[in-house]
Short mmCIF file of C-alpha atoms and ligand atoms in Angstrom, two decimals:
data_model
loop_
_atom_site.label_atom_id
_atom_site.label_comp_id
_atom_site.label_asym_id
_atom_site.label_seq_id
_atom_site.Cartn_x
_atom_site.Cartn_y
_atom_site.Cartn_z
CA MET A 177 -55.06 31.02 38.27
CA THR A 178 -57.70 28.38 38.83
CA THR A 179 -56.65 25.53 41.07
CA ILE A 180 -57.38 22.09 39.80
CA THR A 181 -58.55 19.52 42.34
CA ASN A 182 -57.23 15.98 42.62
CA THR A 183 -60.62 14.82 41.43
CA GLN A 184 -60.45 16.84 38.22
CA LYS A 185 -56.86 15.80 37.54
CA ILE A 186 -57.62 12.11 37.88
CA ILE A 187 -60.79 12.31 35.81
CA GLN A 188 -58.89 14.11 33.03
CA GLU A 189 -56.24 11.40 32.93
CA THR A 190 -58.84 8.63 33.01
CA GLU A 191 -60.80 10.19 30.17
CA LYS A 192 -57.68 10.87 28.11
CA TYR A 193 -56.57 7.23 28.07
CA GLY A 194 -59.85 5.39 28.62
CA ALA A 195 -62.58 4.35 26.22
CA ASN A 196 -65.70 6.44 26.54
CA ASN A 197 -68.07 3.59 27.43
CA TYR A 198 -69.29 4.94 30.80
CA HIS A 199 -70.72 8.19 32.10
CA PRO A 200 -69.79 8.10 35.82
CA LEU A 201 -70.73 10.72 38.38
CA SER A 202 -67.77 13.11 38.71
CA VAL A 203 -66.37 11.61 41.88
CA VAL A 204 -63.08 9.71 42.27
CA LEU A 205 -63.06 7.13 45.03
CA VAL A 206 -59.81 6.29 46.78
CA LYS A 207 -60.89 4.43 49.92
CA GLY A 208 -63.83 2.37 51.18
CA GLU A 209 -64.92 0.81 54.42
CA GLY A 210 -68.29 -0.82 55.11
CA VAL A 211 -70.96 1.44 53.58
CA TRP A 212 -68.64 4.44 53.37
CA VAL A 213 -66.25 5.66 50.66
CA TRP A 214 -63.89 8.63 50.43
CA ASP A 215 -62.94 10.68 47.37
CA ALA A 216 -59.62 12.03 46.14
CA ASP A 217 -60.23 15.36 47.88
CA GLY A 218 -61.09 13.86 51.26
CA ARG A 219 -64.90 13.99 51.11
CA LYS A 220 -66.89 11.11 52.59
CA TYR A 221 -69.97 9.50 51.02
CA MET A 222 -72.38 6.70 51.69
CA ASP A 223 -72.30 4.11 48.90
CA MET A 224 -75.93 3.48 47.93
CA LEU A 225 -75.08 1.58 44.77
CA ALA A 226 -72.72 -1.03 46.23
CA ALA A 227 -71.26 -1.75 42.80
CA TYR A 228 -74.63 -2.96 41.47
CA SER A 229 -74.93 -5.33 44.46
CA ALA A 230 -71.41 -6.76 44.21
CA LEU A 231 -70.67 -5.19 47.59
CA ASN A 232 -73.41 -6.79 49.70
CA GLN A 233 -70.83 -7.52 52.40
CA GLY A 234 -69.61 -3.90 52.37
CA HIS A 235 -66.27 -2.46 51.30
CA ARG A 236 -63.23 -4.42 52.50
CA HIS A 237 -65.00 -6.72 54.91
CA PRO A 238 -62.23 -7.76 57.34
CA ALA A 239 -62.96 -11.50 57.12
CA ILE A 240 -62.86 -11.41 53.31
CA ILE A 241 -59.68 -9.33 53.22
CA ARG A 242 -58.06 -11.74 55.71
CA ALA A 243 -58.98 -14.75 53.53
CA MET A 244 -57.56 -12.96 50.49
CA GLU A 245 -54.27 -12.12 52.22
CA GLU A 246 -53.84 -15.64 53.57
CA GLN A 247 -54.48 -17.20 50.19
CA ALA A 248 -52.30 -14.64 48.36
CA ASN A 249 -49.40 -15.85 50.47
CA LYS A 250 -49.91 -19.46 49.37
CA ILE A 251 -50.99 -19.82 45.73
CA THR A 252 -53.19 -17.64 43.54
CA LEU A 253 -53.62 -19.35 40.16
CA THR A 254 -53.24 -22.92 38.98
CA SER A 255 -55.53 -23.04 35.91
CA ARG A 256 -57.86 -26.00 35.66
CA ALA A 257 -55.09 -28.08 34.09
CA PHE A 258 -54.24 -28.91 37.71
CA ASN A 259 -56.37 -29.19 40.82
CA ASN A 260 -56.19 -26.70 43.63
CA ASP A 261 -57.13 -27.16 47.28
CA ARG A 262 -59.69 -24.33 47.44
CA MET A 263 -62.18 -25.02 44.70
CA GLY A 264 -63.85 -28.12 46.17
CA SER A 265 -64.41 -26.55 49.54
CA PHE A 266 -65.87 -23.41 47.96
CA LEU A 267 -68.19 -25.40 45.67
CA LYS A 268 -69.40 -27.49 48.62
CA ARG A 269 -70.25 -24.35 50.60
CA LEU A 270 -71.99 -22.73 47.62
CA CYS A 271 -74.02 -25.88 46.91
CA GLU A 272 -75.01 -26.16 50.59
CA ILE A 273 -76.15 -22.56 50.78
CA ALA A 274 -78.10 -22.68 47.53
CA GLY A 275 -79.39 -26.26 47.85
CA PHE A 276 -77.87 -27.67 44.65
CA LYS A 277 -75.91 -30.77 43.74
CA LYS A 278 -73.34 -29.16 41.44
CA ALA A 279 -71.71 -25.83 40.66
CA LEU A 280 -69.42 -24.57 37.91
CA PRO A 281 -67.29 -21.50 38.66
CA MET A 282 -66.52 -18.69 36.22
CA ASN A 283 -65.42 -15.07 36.73
CA THR A 284 -67.87 -12.45 35.53
CA GLY A 285 -71.63 -12.50 35.46
CA ALA A 286 -71.85 -12.48 31.68
CA GLU A 287 -69.64 -15.57 31.54
CA ALA A 288 -71.94 -17.37 33.95
CA VAL A 289 -74.95 -16.45 31.79
CA GLU A 290 -73.11 -17.77 28.73
CA THR A 291 -72.36 -20.95 30.66
CA ALA A 292 -76.06 -21.35 31.50
CA ILE A 293 -77.02 -20.84 27.85
CA LYS A 294 -74.52 -23.48 26.75
CA ALA A 295 -75.70 -25.91 29.44
CA ALA A 296 -79.36 -25.44 28.48
CA ARG A 297 -78.70 -25.88 24.78
CA LYS A 298 -76.62 -29.00 25.25
CA TRP A 299 -79.18 -30.41 27.69
CA GLY A 300 -81.80 -29.71 25.03
CA TYR A 301 -79.95 -31.76 22.44
CA MET A 302 -78.76 -34.57 24.70
CA VAL A 303 -81.68 -35.02 27.08
CA LYS A 304 -84.75 -33.35 25.56
CA LYS A 305 -83.70 -34.54 22.10
CA VAL A 306 -84.24 -31.29 20.28
CA GLN A 307 -83.08 -31.44 16.64
CA LYS A 308 -79.54 -30.16 15.98
CA ASP A 309 -79.24 -26.34 16.08
CA LYS A 310 -82.96 -25.81 16.69
CA ALA A 311 -82.83 -25.01 20.41
CA GLU A 312 -84.75 -21.94 21.56
CA ILE A 313 -84.38 -19.96 24.75
CA ILE A 314 -87.12 -17.59 25.90
CA VAL A 315 -86.06 -14.30 27.50
CA LEU A 316 -87.88 -11.25 28.86
CA GLU A 317 -88.36 -7.74 27.61
CA ASN A 318 -86.10 -5.23 29.43
CA ASN A 319 -83.71 -8.00 30.40
CA PHE A 320 -80.14 -7.38 31.45
CA HIS A 321 -77.81 -10.35 31.43
CA GLY A 322 -74.46 -8.77 30.55
CA ARG A 323 -72.57 -7.42 27.58
CA THR A 324 -71.21 -10.23 25.42
CA THR A 325 -72.33 -10.30 21.79
CA THR A 326 -74.66 -13.27 22.35
CA ILE A 327 -76.25 -11.63 25.37
CA VAL A 328 -76.74 -8.15 23.90
CA GLY A 329 -78.22 -9.86 20.86
CA PHE A 330 -81.36 -10.69 22.87
CA SER A 331 -81.49 -7.40 24.76
CA THR A 332 -84.45 -5.13 24.01
CA GLU A 333 -82.42 -2.01 24.79
CA GLU A 334 -81.61 -0.53 21.40
CA GLN A 335 -78.34 1.07 22.51
CA TYR A 336 -76.93 -2.19 23.87
CA LYS A 337 -77.20 -3.74 20.39
CA ARG A 338 -76.73 -0.89 17.94
CA GLY A 339 -73.59 -1.44 15.87
CA PHE A 340 -72.77 -4.84 17.35
CA GLY A 341 -74.62 -7.27 15.08
CA PRO A 342 -75.01 -9.82 13.61
CA PHE A 343 -76.30 -11.72 16.62
CA THR A 344 -76.66 -15.28 17.82
CA PRO A 345 -80.01 -16.79 16.80
CA GLY A 346 -82.23 -18.95 19.02
CA PHE A 347 -83.71 -16.42 21.44
CA LYS A 348 -87.33 -15.34 21.71
CA VAL A 349 -88.43 -12.27 23.69
CA ILE A 350 -91.71 -12.13 25.65
CA PRO A 351 -93.17 -9.39 27.89
CA PHE A 352 -92.04 -9.27 31.52
CA GLY A 353 -94.58 -10.25 34.15
CA ASP A 354 -96.96 -12.13 31.83
CA ALA A 355 -96.94 -15.86 32.59
CA ASP A 356 -99.43 -16.68 29.83
CA ALA A 357 -97.03 -15.18 27.29
CA LEU A 358 -94.46 -17.75 28.37
CA GLU A 359 -96.81 -20.67 27.84
CA LYS A 360 -97.76 -19.34 24.39
CA ALA A 361 -94.12 -18.88 23.35
CA ILE A 362 -92.99 -22.41 24.25
CA THR A 363 -92.51 -24.80 21.32
CA PRO A 364 -91.14 -28.36 21.23
CA ASN A 365 -87.72 -26.75 20.60
CA THR A 366 -87.75 -24.59 23.73
CA VAL A 367 -84.94 -25.67 26.05
CA GLY A 368 -84.88 -22.85 28.58
CA PHE A 369 -86.52 -19.77 30.03
CA LEU A 370 -83.96 -17.19 31.19
CA MET A 371 -85.26 -14.60 33.64
CA GLU A 372 -84.34 -12.13 36.37
CA PRO A 373 -86.73 -12.47 39.33
CA ILE A 374 -86.47 -8.67 39.70
CA GLN A 375 -85.12 -6.67 36.78
CA GLY A 376 -82.42 -4.49 38.31
CA GLU A 377 -80.94 -2.71 35.30
CA GLY A 378 -84.42 -2.64 33.76
CA GLY A 379 -85.36 -0.15 36.50
CA VAL A 380 -85.96 -2.30 39.61
CA LEU A 381 -89.04 -3.89 38.04
CA ILE A 382 -90.77 -6.29 40.41
CA PRO A 383 -93.26 -8.76 38.91
CA ASP A 384 -96.58 -9.49 40.62
CA GLU A 385 -96.43 -12.01 43.42
CA GLY A 386 -96.80 -15.51 42.02
CA TYR A 387 -95.02 -14.81 38.73
CA ILE A 388 -91.89 -16.76 39.61
CA ARG A 389 -93.91 -19.78 40.77
CA LYS A 390 -96.27 -19.66 37.78
CA THR A 391 -93.50 -19.44 35.19
CA TYR A 392 -91.57 -22.17 36.98
CA ASP A 393 -94.62 -24.47 36.89
CA ILE A 394 -95.13 -23.75 33.18
CA CYS A 395 -91.50 -24.67 32.54
CA LYS A 396 -91.96 -27.94 34.44
CA LYS A 397 -95.11 -28.79 32.49
CA HIS A 398 -93.28 -28.38 29.16
CA ASN A 399 -89.89 -29.83 30.12
CA VAL A 400 -88.16 -26.45 29.78
CA LEU A 401 -85.29 -25.40 32.06
CA PHE A 402 -86.12 -22.52 34.37
CA MET A 403 -82.95 -20.40 34.54
CA ALA A 404 -82.83 -17.63 37.10
CA ASP A 405 -80.22 -14.92 36.70
CA GLU A 406 -79.71 -13.94 40.34
CA ILE A 407 -76.43 -12.17 39.73
CA GLN A 408 -77.93 -9.00 41.17
CA THR A 409 -80.86 -10.31 43.25
CA GLY A 410 -78.92 -13.13 44.89
CA PHE A 411 -77.03 -13.42 48.16
CA GLY A 412 -79.44 -11.61 50.42
CA ARG A 413 -80.14 -8.50 48.40
CA THR A 414 -83.94 -8.94 48.31
CA GLY A 415 -84.35 -10.17 51.89
CA LYS A 416 -83.89 -13.89 51.20
CA MET A 417 -80.70 -15.69 50.24
CA PHE A 418 -82.10 -15.84 46.67
CA CYS A 419 -85.03 -13.92 45.26
CA CYS A 420 -86.68 -17.14 43.98
CA ASP A 421 -86.87 -18.27 47.65
CA HIS A 422 -89.70 -15.73 48.11
CA GLU A 423 -91.87 -18.10 46.06
CA ASN A 424 -90.17 -21.34 47.12
CA VAL A 425 -88.82 -21.94 43.65
CA LYS A 426 -85.55 -23.74 43.07
CA PRO A 427 -84.47 -22.97 39.51
CA ASP A 428 -83.09 -25.70 37.27
CA ILE A 429 -80.10 -23.44 36.66
CA LEU A 430 -79.23 -20.71 39.14
CA ILE A 431 -76.83 -18.05 37.87
CA VAL A 432 -74.82 -16.10 40.45
CA GLY A 433 -72.01 -13.56 40.48
CA LYS A 434 -71.43 -10.07 41.87
CA ALA A 435 -71.61 -10.45 45.69
CA LEU A 436 -70.18 -13.96 45.37
CA GLY A 437 -66.82 -12.22 45.09
CA GLY A 438 -67.41 -10.25 48.29
CA GLY A 439 -66.68 -6.94 46.56
CA VAL A 440 -63.08 -8.01 46.16
CA TYR A 441 -62.64 -10.30 43.20
CA PRO A 442 -64.80 -11.37 40.25
CA VAL A 443 -66.32 -14.79 40.94
CA SER A 444 -69.45 -16.16 39.26
CA ALA A 445 -71.02 -19.58 38.90
CA ILE A 446 -73.94 -21.61 37.71
CA LEU A 447 -75.62 -24.18 39.94
CA ALA A 448 -77.63 -27.09 38.63
CA SER A 449 -78.65 -30.70 39.12
CA ASP A 450 -76.38 -33.58 38.27
CA GLU A 451 -78.48 -34.36 35.19
CA ILE A 452 -77.91 -30.91 33.75
CA MET A 453 -74.29 -30.44 34.77
CA ARG A 454 -73.43 -33.85 33.30
CA VAL A 455 -73.77 -32.44 29.79
CA PHE A 456 -70.35 -30.83 30.19
CA THR A 457 -67.43 -33.13 29.46
CA PRO A 458 -63.72 -32.26 29.42
CA GLY A 459 -62.98 -29.74 26.68
CA ASP A 460 -66.60 -28.51 26.34
CA HIS A 461 -66.22 -25.34 28.34
CA GLY A 462 -63.68 -23.59 30.49
CA SER A 463 -61.93 -20.49 31.76
CA THR A 464 -58.29 -19.83 32.64
CA PHE A 465 -59.13 -17.97 35.84
CA GLY A 466 -62.41 -19.78 36.64
CA GLY A 467 -62.05 -21.66 39.93
CA ASN A 468 -58.68 -20.11 40.78
CA PRO A 469 -57.64 -20.59 44.42
CA LEU A 470 -57.47 -16.87 45.23
CA GLY A 471 -61.01 -16.29 43.96
CA MET A 472 -62.27 -19.45 45.64
CA ALA A 473 -60.83 -18.47 49.04
CA ILE A 474 -62.35 -15.01 48.76
CA ALA A 475 -65.74 -16.32 47.62
CA GLU A 476 -65.93 -18.90 50.41
CA ALA A 477 -65.23 -16.15 52.94
CA ALA A 478 -67.83 -13.94 51.21
CA LEU A 479 -70.45 -16.70 51.58
CA ASN A 480 -69.58 -17.18 55.23
CA VAL A 481 -70.07 -13.47 55.93
CA LEU A 482 -73.58 -13.67 54.45
CA THR A 483 -74.61 -16.49 56.77
CA ASP A 484 -72.58 -15.50 59.87
CA GLU A 485 -73.99 -11.98 59.82
CA LYS A 486 -77.47 -13.05 58.66
CA LEU A 487 -77.35 -10.47 55.87
CA PRO A 488 -80.49 -11.72 54.06
CA GLU A 489 -82.57 -11.30 57.27
CA ARG A 490 -81.03 -7.91 57.80
CA ALA A 491 -81.89 -6.83 54.24
CA ASP A 492 -85.48 -7.96 54.80
CA GLU A 493 -85.94 -5.99 58.01
CA LEU A 494 -84.06 -2.85 57.05
CA GLY A 495 -85.45 -2.91 53.52
CA ARG A 496 -89.03 -2.78 54.81
CA TYR A 497 -88.10 0.15 57.05
CA PHE A 498 -86.30 2.00 54.24
CA VAL A 499 -89.13 1.54 51.72
CA ASP A 500 -91.76 2.61 54.28
CA LYS A 501 -89.85 5.77 55.16
CA LEU A 502 -89.19 6.60 51.50
CA GLY A 503 -92.90 6.18 50.85
CA GLU A 504 -93.69 8.69 53.59
CA ILE A 505 -91.70 11.45 51.87
CA ASN A 506 -94.21 13.81 50.37
CA SER A 507 -92.38 14.58 47.14
CA PRO A 508 -93.84 16.36 44.13
CA TYR A 509 -91.33 14.56 41.89
CA VAL A 510 -91.79 10.91 42.83
CA LYS A 511 -94.08 8.63 40.84
CA GLU A 512 -93.47 5.43 42.79
CA VAL A 513 -91.29 3.85 45.47
CA ARG A 514 -90.81 0.10 45.09
CA GLY A 515 -88.46 -2.45 46.54
CA LYS A 516 -87.80 -5.86 47.94
CA GLY A 517 -85.25 -6.11 50.72
CA LEU A 518 -82.54 -3.57 50.06
CA MET A 519 -83.15 -3.47 46.31
CA ILE A 520 -85.10 -0.26 46.04
CA GLY A 521 -86.14 2.00 43.18
CA VAL A 522 -87.56 5.50 43.40
CA GLU A 523 -89.18 6.39 40.09
CA ILE A 524 -89.18 10.06 39.16
CA LYS A 525 -92.15 11.45 37.21
CA LYS A 526 -91.36 12.14 33.55
CA GLU A 527 -92.44 15.79 33.94
CA SER A 528 -89.91 16.22 36.78
CA GLY A 529 -86.97 15.39 34.50
CA THR A 530 -84.66 12.38 34.60
CA ALA A 531 -83.23 10.77 37.73
CA ARG A 532 -79.70 11.96 36.98
CA PRO A 533 -79.88 15.49 38.49
CA TYR A 534 -81.38 14.02 41.68
CA CYS A 535 -78.38 11.68 41.91
CA GLU A 536 -76.08 14.67 41.44
CA SER A 537 -77.85 16.55 44.24
CA LEU A 538 -77.59 13.49 46.48
CA MET A 539 -73.87 13.34 45.77
CA LYS A 540 -73.43 16.91 46.98
CA LEU A 541 -75.06 15.84 50.25
CA GLY A 542 -72.81 12.79 50.60
CA ILE A 543 -74.85 9.97 49.05
CA LEU A 544 -73.72 8.07 45.99
CA ALA A 545 -76.61 6.60 44.04
CA LYS A 546 -76.93 5.99 40.32
CA GLU A 547 -79.88 6.41 38.05
CA THR A 548 -81.03 3.37 36.16
CA HIS A 549 -83.18 3.47 33.07
CA HIS A 550 -83.39 7.29 33.07
CA GLN A 551 -86.31 7.68 35.54
CA VAL A 552 -85.27 5.52 38.48
CA ILE A 553 -82.93 6.25 41.39
CA ARG A 554 -81.71 2.95 42.75
CA PHE A 555 -80.97 2.59 46.45
CA ALA A 556 -79.10 -0.64 47.06
CA PRO A 557 -76.56 -0.11 49.85
CA PRO A 558 -74.27 -2.79 51.25
CA LEU A 559 -76.38 -5.12 53.40
CA VAL A 560 -74.18 -4.39 56.43
CA ILE A 561 -75.81 -0.94 56.66
CA THR A 562 -77.32 -0.03 60.06
CA LYS A 563 -80.67 1.55 60.84
CA ASP A 564 -78.91 4.74 62.00
CA GLU A 565 -77.10 4.94 58.69
CA ILE A 566 -80.40 4.54 56.83
CA ASP A 567 -81.85 7.38 58.93
CA TRP A 568 -78.83 9.52 58.04
CA ALA A 569 -79.48 8.82 54.35
CA LEU A 570 -83.22 9.43 54.65
CA ASP A 571 -82.64 12.96 55.98
CA ARG A 572 -80.65 13.77 52.86
CA ILE A 573 -82.91 11.94 50.41
CA ARG A 574 -85.90 13.79 51.90
CA GLU A 575 -84.12 17.08 51.36
CA VAL A 576 -83.40 16.34 47.68
CA LEU A 577 -86.86 14.97 46.94
CA THR A 578 -88.73 17.88 48.52
CA GLU A 579 -86.56 20.92 47.71
CA SER A 580 -88.08 23.30 45.18
CA LYS A 581 -86.25 23.43 41.89
C1 PLP B 179 -74.46 -7.33 36.47
C2 PLP B 179 -75.37 -8.33 35.89
C3 PLP B 179 -74.92 -9.24 34.90
C4 PLP B 179 -73.54 -9.16 34.29
O1 PLP B 179 -72.52 -9.32 35.21
P1 PLP B 179 -71.02 -8.85 34.81
O2 PLP B 179 -70.20 -9.32 35.97
O3 PLP B 179 -71.06 -7.38 34.67
O4 PLP B 179 -70.69 -9.53 33.54
C5 PLP B 179 -75.80 -10.20 34.45
N1 PLP B 179 -77.05 -10.28 34.93
C6 PLP B 179 -77.52 -9.44 35.88
C7 PLP B 179 -78.92 -9.59 36.37
C8 PLP B 179 -76.70 -8.42 36.37
O5 PLP B 179 -77.18 -7.56 37.27
#
């Protein structure tokens, strides 16, 4: 008789009742703390994905869990039909940290992107005076902004779109990293330029230095809103509070999510000037759970952890160390190591196969990482990771990247 492990049992149940829209590594996680997680059969792993950067503060950060418990004992949901006592204080903190006048809270990242698109379009009609239904938004090749039908409609990843049309018109795709292409694509109807300062899902693609500044300046010249999707790059991940800070750019609309919820609860938002945010009037836009007091209490605590523990500075210092050490590994399989802060990609040569089997080997050695875009292993641990923990990981990564196959 073959014995079936807890892991297999749980995976079977999950697959039996779940839709088949993911292909996870065959591990079942039952507990997490800081950078560490444990599986259903008692094995321990380091989490090098950090839920696509939603866990910058680490698993179950005590200050965030405390804020959640305290708020859960008071009130959790009011809807926006009534005010609650947590939203204002959260928005103030978020605006202070990001240097904006106004913020609008939603839940998931895709909803925040949709909110930004709506804001830009309405700004285009009301302020820029674009003719009705003519507004255009320019986006980048290889973009990832979420999974709603509008958003996948301007994806360049065939699989994200196949079978889901027809799509929302009004989007124009240009190559990533080419500022001149932006200037050429702008027309009098262009209301916004939507970009990721580093393309995470696209394979940790980092544009040349100066690209963010150049495209921002082009947007200013043509009265186009510069909209940065920092859902993944924001909140310290790249070694600054926001990735656009590396080039001293303050977007017209900043889109945030993921780590805003401290790895506990989905909270997203857009930030903008008064002039832009003013386009929304009662009834224009909303969300039942957006701005709920439980989420707001958690998100405020999550923001405080970032500043109290100087997580952006930590990501900068440890990220440089991690990238340097990865670069020193003499691997026959690696094409390139690239990264900013603790957002790191190791690209595997095409002739050495895809990144997936390397992730599976890492898992056997106690490291959970996920391939992105077939050829890239992403290393993006919680920002609370220590240098010793990085050294622990490096020993294992070195083993996987140098072992003969
Ligand atoms: C994850 C992500 C999104 C979508 O966020 P969801 O919370 O999954 O809807 C959008 N943009 C970027 C850059 C992301 O990394």
